[in-house]
CSV table of C-alpha atoms in Angstrom, one decimal:
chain,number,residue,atom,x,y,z
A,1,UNK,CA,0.0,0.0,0.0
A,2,UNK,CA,1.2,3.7,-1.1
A,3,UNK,CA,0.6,5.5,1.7
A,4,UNK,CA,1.0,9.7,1.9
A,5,UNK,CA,1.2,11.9,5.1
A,6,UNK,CA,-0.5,15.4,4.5
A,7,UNK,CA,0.1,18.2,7.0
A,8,UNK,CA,-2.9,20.1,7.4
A,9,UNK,CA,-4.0,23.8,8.3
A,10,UNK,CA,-5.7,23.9,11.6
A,11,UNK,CA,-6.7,27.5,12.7
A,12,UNK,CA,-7.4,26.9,16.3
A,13,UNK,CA,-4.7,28.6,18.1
A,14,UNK,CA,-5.7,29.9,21.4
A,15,UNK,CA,-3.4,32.2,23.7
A,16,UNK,CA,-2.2,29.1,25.7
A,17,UNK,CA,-1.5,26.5,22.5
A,18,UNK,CA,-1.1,25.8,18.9
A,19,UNK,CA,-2.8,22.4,17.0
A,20,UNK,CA,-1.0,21.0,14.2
A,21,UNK,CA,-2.6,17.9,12.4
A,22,UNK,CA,-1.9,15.5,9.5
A,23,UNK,CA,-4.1,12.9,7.5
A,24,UNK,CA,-2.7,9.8,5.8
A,25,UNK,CA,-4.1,8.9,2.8
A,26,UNK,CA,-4.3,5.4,0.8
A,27,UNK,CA,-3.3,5.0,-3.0
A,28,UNK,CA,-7.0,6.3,-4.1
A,29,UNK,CA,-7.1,9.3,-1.6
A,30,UNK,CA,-9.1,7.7,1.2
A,31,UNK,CA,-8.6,8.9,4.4
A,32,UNK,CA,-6.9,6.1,6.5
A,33,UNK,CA,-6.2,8.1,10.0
A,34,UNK,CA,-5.4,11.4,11.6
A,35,UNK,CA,-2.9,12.9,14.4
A,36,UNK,CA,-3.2,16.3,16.4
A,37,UNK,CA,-0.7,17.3,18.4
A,38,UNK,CA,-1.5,19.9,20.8
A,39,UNK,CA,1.6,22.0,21.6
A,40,UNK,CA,1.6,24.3,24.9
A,41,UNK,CA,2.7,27.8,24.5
A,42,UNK,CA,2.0,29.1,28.2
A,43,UNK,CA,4.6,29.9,30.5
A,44,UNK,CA,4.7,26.5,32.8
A,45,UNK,CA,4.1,23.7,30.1
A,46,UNK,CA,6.2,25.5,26.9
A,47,UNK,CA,7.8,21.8,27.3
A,48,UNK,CA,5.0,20.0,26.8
A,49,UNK,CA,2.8,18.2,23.6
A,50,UNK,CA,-0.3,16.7,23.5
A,51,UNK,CA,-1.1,14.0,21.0
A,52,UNK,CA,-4.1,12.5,19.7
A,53,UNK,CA,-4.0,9.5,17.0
A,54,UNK,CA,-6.6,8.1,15.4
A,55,UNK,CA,-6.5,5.0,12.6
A,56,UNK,CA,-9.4,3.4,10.9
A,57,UNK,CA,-10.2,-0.1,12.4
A,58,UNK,CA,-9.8,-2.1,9.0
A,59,UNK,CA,-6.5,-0.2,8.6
A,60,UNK,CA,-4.5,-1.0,11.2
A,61,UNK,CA,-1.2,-2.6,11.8
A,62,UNK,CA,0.1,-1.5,8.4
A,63,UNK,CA,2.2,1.2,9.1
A,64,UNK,CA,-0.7,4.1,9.8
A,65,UNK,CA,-0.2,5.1,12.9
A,66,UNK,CA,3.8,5.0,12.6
A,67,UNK,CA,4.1,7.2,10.0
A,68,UNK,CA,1.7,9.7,11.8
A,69,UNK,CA,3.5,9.5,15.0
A,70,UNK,CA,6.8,9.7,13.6
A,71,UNK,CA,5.5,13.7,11.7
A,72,UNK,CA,4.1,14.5,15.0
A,73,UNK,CA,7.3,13.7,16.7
A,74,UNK,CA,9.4,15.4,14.4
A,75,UNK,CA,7.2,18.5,14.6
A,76,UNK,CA,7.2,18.1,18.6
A,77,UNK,CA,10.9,17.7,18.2
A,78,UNK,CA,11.4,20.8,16.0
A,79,UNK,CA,9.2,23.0,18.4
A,80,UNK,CA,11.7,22.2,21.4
A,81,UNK,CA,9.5,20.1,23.2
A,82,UNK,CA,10.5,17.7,25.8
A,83,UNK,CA,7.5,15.6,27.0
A,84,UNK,CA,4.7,14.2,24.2
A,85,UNK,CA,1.8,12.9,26.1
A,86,UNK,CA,-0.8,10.7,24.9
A,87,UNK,CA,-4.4,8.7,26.5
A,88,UNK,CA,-5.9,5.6,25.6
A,89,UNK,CA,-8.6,3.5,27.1
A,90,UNK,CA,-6.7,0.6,28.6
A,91,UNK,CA,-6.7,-2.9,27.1
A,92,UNK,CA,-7.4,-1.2,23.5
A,93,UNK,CA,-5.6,-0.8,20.1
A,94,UNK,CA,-4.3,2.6,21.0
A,95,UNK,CA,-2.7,1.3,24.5
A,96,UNK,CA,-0.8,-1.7,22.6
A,97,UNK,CA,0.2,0.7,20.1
A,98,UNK,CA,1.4,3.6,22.7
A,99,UNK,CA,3.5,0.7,24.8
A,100,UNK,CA,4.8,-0.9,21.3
A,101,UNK,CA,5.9,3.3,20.0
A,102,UNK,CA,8.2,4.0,22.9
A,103,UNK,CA,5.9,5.5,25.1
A,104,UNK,CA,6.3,4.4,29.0
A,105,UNK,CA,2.8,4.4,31.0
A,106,UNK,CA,2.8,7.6,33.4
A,107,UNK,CA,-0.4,7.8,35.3
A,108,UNK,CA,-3.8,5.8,35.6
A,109,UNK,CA,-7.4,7.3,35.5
A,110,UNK,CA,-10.4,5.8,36.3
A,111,UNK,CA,-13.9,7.4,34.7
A,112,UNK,CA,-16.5,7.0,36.7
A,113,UNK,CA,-20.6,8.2,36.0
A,114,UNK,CA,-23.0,9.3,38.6
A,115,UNK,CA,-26.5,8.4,37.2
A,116,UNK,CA,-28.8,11.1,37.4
A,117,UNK,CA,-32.1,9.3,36.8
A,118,UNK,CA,-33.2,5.7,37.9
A,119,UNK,CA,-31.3,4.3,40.8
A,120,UNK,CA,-29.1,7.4,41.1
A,121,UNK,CA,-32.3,9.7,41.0
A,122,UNK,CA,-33.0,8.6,44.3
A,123,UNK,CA,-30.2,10.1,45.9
A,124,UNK,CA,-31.0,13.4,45.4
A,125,UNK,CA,-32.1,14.0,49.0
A,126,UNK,CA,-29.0,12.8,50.2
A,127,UNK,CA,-26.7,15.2,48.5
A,128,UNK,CA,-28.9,17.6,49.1
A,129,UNK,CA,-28.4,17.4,53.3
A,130,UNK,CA,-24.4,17.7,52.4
A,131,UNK,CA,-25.4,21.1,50.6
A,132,UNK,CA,-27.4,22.5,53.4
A,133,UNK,CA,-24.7,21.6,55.7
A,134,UNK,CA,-23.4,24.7,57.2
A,135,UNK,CA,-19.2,25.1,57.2
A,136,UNK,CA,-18.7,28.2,59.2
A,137,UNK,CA,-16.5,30.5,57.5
A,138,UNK,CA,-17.7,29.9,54.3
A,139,UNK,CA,-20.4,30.0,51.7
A,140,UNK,CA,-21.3,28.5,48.3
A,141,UNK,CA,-21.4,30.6,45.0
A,142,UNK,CA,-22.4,29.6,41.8
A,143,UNK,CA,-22.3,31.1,38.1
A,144,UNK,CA,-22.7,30.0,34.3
A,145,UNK,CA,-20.6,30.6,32.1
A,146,UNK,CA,-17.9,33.5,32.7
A,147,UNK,CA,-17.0,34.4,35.9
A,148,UNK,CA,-18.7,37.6,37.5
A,149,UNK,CA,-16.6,40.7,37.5
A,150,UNK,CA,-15.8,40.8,41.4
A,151,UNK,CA,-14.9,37.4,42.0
A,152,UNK,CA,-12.7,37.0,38.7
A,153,UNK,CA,-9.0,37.9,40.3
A,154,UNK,CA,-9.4,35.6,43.0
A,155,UNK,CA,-11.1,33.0,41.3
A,156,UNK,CA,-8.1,33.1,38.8
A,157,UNK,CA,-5.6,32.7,41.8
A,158,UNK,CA,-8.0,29.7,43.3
A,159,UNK,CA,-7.1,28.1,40.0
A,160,UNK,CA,-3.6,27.3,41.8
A,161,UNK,CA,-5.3,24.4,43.8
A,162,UNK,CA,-4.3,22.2,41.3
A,163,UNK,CA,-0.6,22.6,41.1
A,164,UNK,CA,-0.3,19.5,43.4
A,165,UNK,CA,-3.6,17.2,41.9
A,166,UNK,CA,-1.7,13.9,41.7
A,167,UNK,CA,-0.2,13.4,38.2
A,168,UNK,CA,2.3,10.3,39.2
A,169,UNK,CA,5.2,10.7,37.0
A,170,UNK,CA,3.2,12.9,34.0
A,171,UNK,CA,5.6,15.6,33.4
A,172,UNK,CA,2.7,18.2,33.1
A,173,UNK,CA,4.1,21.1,34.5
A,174,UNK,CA,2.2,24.0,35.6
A,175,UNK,CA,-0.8,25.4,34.7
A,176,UNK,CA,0.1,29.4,35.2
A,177,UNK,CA,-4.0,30.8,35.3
A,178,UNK,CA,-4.6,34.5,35.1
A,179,UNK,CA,-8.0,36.4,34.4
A,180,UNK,CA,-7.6,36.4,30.5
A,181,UNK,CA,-7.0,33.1,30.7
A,182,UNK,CA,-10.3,32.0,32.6
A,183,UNK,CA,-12.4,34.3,30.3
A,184,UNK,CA,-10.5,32.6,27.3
A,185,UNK,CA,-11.7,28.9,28.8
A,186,UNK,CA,-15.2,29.9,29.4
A,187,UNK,CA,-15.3,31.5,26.0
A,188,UNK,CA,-13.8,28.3,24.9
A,189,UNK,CA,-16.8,26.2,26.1
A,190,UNK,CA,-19.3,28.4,25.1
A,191,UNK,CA,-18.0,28.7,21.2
A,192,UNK,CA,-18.7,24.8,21.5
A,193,UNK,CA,-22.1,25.3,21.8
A,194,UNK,CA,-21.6,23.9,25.7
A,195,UNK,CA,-22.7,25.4,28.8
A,196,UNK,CA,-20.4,25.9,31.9
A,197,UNK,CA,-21.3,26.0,35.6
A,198,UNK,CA,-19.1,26.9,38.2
A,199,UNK,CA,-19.4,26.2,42.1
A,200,UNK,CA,-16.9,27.9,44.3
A,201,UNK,CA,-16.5,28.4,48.2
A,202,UNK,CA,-15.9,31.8,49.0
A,203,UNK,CA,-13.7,32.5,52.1
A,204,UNK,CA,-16.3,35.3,54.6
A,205,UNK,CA,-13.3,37.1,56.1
A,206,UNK,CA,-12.0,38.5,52.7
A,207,UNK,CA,-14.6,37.2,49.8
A,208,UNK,CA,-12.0,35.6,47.9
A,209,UNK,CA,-12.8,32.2,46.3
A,210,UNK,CA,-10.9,29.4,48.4
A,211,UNK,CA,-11.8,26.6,45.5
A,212,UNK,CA,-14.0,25.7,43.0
A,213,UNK,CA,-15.8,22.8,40.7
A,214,UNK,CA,-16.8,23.0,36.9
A,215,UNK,CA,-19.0,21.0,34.6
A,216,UNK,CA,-19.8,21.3,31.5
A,217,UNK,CA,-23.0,19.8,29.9
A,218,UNK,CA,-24.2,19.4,26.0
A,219,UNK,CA,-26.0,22.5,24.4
A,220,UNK,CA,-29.1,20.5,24.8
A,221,UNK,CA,-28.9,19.6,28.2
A,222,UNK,CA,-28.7,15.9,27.3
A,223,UNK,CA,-27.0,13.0,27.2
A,224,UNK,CA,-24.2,13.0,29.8
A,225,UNK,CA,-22.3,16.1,31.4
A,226,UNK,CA,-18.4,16.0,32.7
A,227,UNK,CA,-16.4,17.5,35.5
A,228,UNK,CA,-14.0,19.5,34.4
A,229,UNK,CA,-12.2,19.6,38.5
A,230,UNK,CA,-12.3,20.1,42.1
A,231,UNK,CA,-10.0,22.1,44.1
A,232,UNK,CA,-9.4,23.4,47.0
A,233,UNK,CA,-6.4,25.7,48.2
A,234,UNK,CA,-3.9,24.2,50.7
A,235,UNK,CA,-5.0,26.9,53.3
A,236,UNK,CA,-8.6,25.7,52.9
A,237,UNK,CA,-8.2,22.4,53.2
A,238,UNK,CA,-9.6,19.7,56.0
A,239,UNK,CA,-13.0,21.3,55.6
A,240,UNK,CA,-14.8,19.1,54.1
A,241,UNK,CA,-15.0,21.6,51.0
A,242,UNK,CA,-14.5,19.5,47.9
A,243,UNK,CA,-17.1,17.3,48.7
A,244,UNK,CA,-19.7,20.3,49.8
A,245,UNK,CA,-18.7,21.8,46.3
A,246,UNK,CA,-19.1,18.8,44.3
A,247,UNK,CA,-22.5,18.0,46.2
A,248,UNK,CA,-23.9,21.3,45.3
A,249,UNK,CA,-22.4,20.5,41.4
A,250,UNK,CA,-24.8,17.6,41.4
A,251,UNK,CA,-27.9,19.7,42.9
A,252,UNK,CA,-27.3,22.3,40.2
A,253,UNK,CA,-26.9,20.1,37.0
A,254,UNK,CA,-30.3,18.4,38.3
A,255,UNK,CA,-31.8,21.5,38.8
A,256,UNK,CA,-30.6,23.2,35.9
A,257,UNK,CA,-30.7,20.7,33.5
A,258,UNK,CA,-33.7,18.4,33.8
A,259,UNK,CA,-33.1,16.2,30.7
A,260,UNK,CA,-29.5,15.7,31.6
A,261,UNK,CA,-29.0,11.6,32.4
A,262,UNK,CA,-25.5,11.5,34.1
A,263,UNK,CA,-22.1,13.3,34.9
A,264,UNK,CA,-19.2,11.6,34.4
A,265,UNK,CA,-15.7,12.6,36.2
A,266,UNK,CA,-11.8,11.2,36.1
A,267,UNK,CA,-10.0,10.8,38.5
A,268,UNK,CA,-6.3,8.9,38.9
A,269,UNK,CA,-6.1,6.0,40.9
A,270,UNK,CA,-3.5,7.8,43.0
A,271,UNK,CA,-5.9,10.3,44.2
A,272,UNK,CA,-7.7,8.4,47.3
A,273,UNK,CA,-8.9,11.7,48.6
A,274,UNK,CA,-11.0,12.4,45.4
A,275,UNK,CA,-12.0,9.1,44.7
A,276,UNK,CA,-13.4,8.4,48.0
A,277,UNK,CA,-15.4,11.6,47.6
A,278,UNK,CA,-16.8,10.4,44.2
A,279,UNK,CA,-17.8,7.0,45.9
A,280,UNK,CA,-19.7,8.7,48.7
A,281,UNK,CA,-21.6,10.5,46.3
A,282,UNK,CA,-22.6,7.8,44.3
A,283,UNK,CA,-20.0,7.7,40.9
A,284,UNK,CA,-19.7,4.3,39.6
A,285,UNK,CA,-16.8,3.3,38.0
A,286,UNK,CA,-17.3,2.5,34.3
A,287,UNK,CA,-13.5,2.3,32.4
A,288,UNK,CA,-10.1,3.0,32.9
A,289,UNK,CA,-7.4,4.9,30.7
A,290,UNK,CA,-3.7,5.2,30.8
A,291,UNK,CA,-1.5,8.5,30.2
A,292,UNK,CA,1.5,7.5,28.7
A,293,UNK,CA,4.5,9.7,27.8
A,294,UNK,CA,7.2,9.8,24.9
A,295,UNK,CA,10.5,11.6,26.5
A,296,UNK,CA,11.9,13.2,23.7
């Protein structure tokens, strides 16, 4: 089989990355796969690519997905990157392949899906006594879409709460967060046709935001929503405040969105505290995926 590599023009560049992309072809033209590579511009992951390789199913193991890994290498390689980092479900075609390219397994996540009808329906009144649950000190907020004026600066600095979220040995860097940048992610969601909510805890003594928890549903309110994070800062933890948060996350996407059937969230296995959170709130595990990294 002939096969050509075609680098494409992607025009989604944001302030924080660039996307670069390529489609292999077959003798006739047919498309036969696609890669992305994500590469970080921001101050924090500059070192860091993202990739995302796709081949069809009746053309693999003939040399597809090499010859797209090997241009987004190169490319990664001629941007001065030092990390290329890559997910797959695990037990599937594209974690073989990642463990067979070089790659070395860096950190394990496990999705899980909290049903929001049926069974899960009934737990409504439960999470709802950890939301009226007073924690003195501090009260619950709430917004869609961008963040209001007078909570953005410290909201932005709250977004430092996941510097030390377990990433095992993922060389992710740091996420440096500023108020451009959070307006550019809500934008973000909202040019998708998607529909961000935002809880935060808001510390009484000064009104500054001492963590926070997104989802984002469909634009129709259906299907299944996903957590986008939980965090709390250092100096607010031990309150119970991740799991008052992510109780009130639930109350709202019920509330807000009647039609919605589920909210699915990730977690890695290394982080207990999160996990054991999800499971008191009713998540059930449904598949597993594996980060793995190229060192370049």
């Amino acid at each position: 089989m002939s096969l050509h590599v075609t680098a494409l023009t992607d025009p989604a560049r944001t302030p924080s990355a660039q996307r670069l992309a390529w489609l292999a072809c077959g003798d006739g033209g047919g498309p036969l796969g696609y890669a992305f590579l994500r590469v970080f511009t921001r101050e924090g992951q500059d070192h860091l690519a993202e990739l995302t390789l796709n081949v069809h199913a009746a053309e693999r193991r003939r040399g597809v997905g090499s010859r797209l890994l090997d241009a987004a290498v190169a490319a990664a390689r001629e941007a001065g990157r030092r990390s290329v980092v890559a997910q797959a479900d695990a037990d599937t075609p594209g974690d073989h392949f990642l463990a067979a390219s070089g790659f070395r397994k860096v950190l394990a996540l496990t999705y899980a899906r909290l049903d929001l009808g049926g069974t899960g329906g009934g737990r409504a009144g439960e999470t709802d006594a950890i939301v009226e649950r007073p924690h003195p000190g501090y009260r619950l907020v709430s917004w869609r879409g961008t963040v209001p004026d007078d909570l953005a600066g410290t909201f932005a600095d709250s977004r430092r709460a996941m510097d030390d979220m377990p990433m095992d040995d993922t060389d992710y860097g740091v996420v440096v967060w500023d108020v451009e940048r959070v307006l550019a992610a809500a934008r973000a969601v909202a040019d998708r046709g998607e529909q961000l909510t935002t809880v935060a805890v808001v510390d009484e003594s000064d009104g500054s935001v001492a963590g926070f928890s997104e989802f984002v549903v469909p634009g129709d309110g259906k299907g299944d929503g996903l957590h986008y994070g939980t965090g709390v800062l250092p100096e607010h933890r031990g309150h119970g405040l991740g799991r008052w948060m992510k109780a009130e996350s639930i109350r709202l996407a019920r509330a807000q969105h009647p039609d919605l059937a589920g909210l699915v969230t990730d977690t890695a296995d290394s982080n207990t505290h999160m996990r054991r959170i999800n499971d008191a709130l009713g998540y059930a595990p449904t598949n597993r995926a594996l980060e793995y990294q190229l060192d370049l």
